[in-house]
Amino acid sequence: MSPPPGPGGLHIRKPYVIFMGDIADPASAKTGFGLRDWCPGDAVGQIRTAGQAVDLGLPDMTIGEAAQSGARSVVIGIAPDGGALKESWTPALAEAAAAGLDVVSGLHTRLEIYPNILAAAQGSGARLVNVRHPELSFPVATGRRRTGKRLLTVGTDCALGKKYTALSIAAELRSRGVAATFRATGQTGIMIAGDGIPIDAMVADFIAGAAEALSPDSAPAHWDVIEGQGSLFHPSYAAVTLGLVHGSQPDAMVLCHDPRRGFVDGLPGFPLPPLDEAIRRYEEAARLTNPAARVVALSLNTGGMSDEAAAAAIAGASLETGLPAADPIRHGAAVLADAIFA
């Protein structure tokens, strides 16, 4: 049995060219880097409007060259402060739409509010895809158990590797011949997968229902590897996380953690919990809809740490919790995949 289809509605046409504009700060380019790292075969090149713009290491192209190379979409690969589209980018994006390329944005600003982009798309038939503003609707969750297996990445905090961990585990499972599908729940993950549901854009009553739709019934041995969002311990985003946990009904969870953080990033008044408490809280939440749910492993983000410091952090986390631990980017996801079947 083939992997089940996604929910549809946000399909992104590939291949694409990544628009980097004039942004020079690599921290604002995580979408571009994510696309480069996880689906390099889908990107024909990059478009930069200034010499100092972040370089993804892809061929520099004009809109015309991208269209001639077979690109079907231009994807905005940067997220500037405030999530707004810069007015200076609109001529290039309008040119892309006029050339028949879909324009794909994960920003808060809707593309349709820019008259030149809208007119160009209407003239060519190109689509304007607002990943953060999906034209999707879902029923409230039912809690019905679905066939197939599910793994959800969860975290002690935001922005510490839930997406990369899920992608790594899904790839490792497939390399072993295990049927596995990455299910995207955030803007960059959706652009990588080409489909998905932006969970943080759902009305609260329908978050769990959207998560159920994201991971439908599948073959008994098939694994949906679901990208986590937020954290139960984040005062801003815990509600999104809880709805995703309930709707995902995970059989297994991998807890993601940055060993260098003691507090919620940007909110020093909120200390992160001990790992064993985080495990207990996630299992307690997940067992509302799947009584067998459990955290099976830890994924540590050790980027920027020395090999010795990373090894010590991983060993310490494993000793503290009694669970296997690894950094899937540094060492691969074999340890995490093994834990699913242990």
Short mmCIF file of N, CA and C in Angstrom, two decimals, residues 7 21 49 56 132 142 260:
data_model
loop_
_atom_site.label_atom_id
_atom_site.label_comp_id
_atom_site.label_asym_id
_atom_site.label_seq_id
_atom_site.Cartn_x
_atom_site.Cartn_y
_atom_site.Cartn_z
N PRO A 7 -3.36 16.29 2.92
CA PRO A 7 -4.67 16.93 2.97
C PRO A 7 -4.99 17.77 1.76
N GLY A 21 16.04 37.91 -2.37
CA GLY A 21 15.97 39.36 -2.28
C GLY A 21 17.30 39.99 -1.94
N THR A 49 18.69 40.03 -5.29
CA THR A 49 18.58 41.36 -5.88
C THR A 49 19.68 42.30 -5.42
N LEU A 56 22.87 30.91 -0.93
CA LEU A 56 22.58 29.52 -0.60
C LEU A 56 23.53 28.56 -1.30
N ARG A 132 0.84 30.72 4.92
CA ARG A 132 0.33 31.04 6.26
C ARG A 132 -1.15 31.40 6.25
N THR A 142 -12.29 14.29 16.38
CA THR A 142 -13.18 13.26 16.91
C THR A 142 -12.49 12.37 17.93
N ARG A 260 22.03 23.92 25.72
CA ARG A 260 22.59 25.20 26.15
C ARG A 260 21.53 26.15 26.69
#
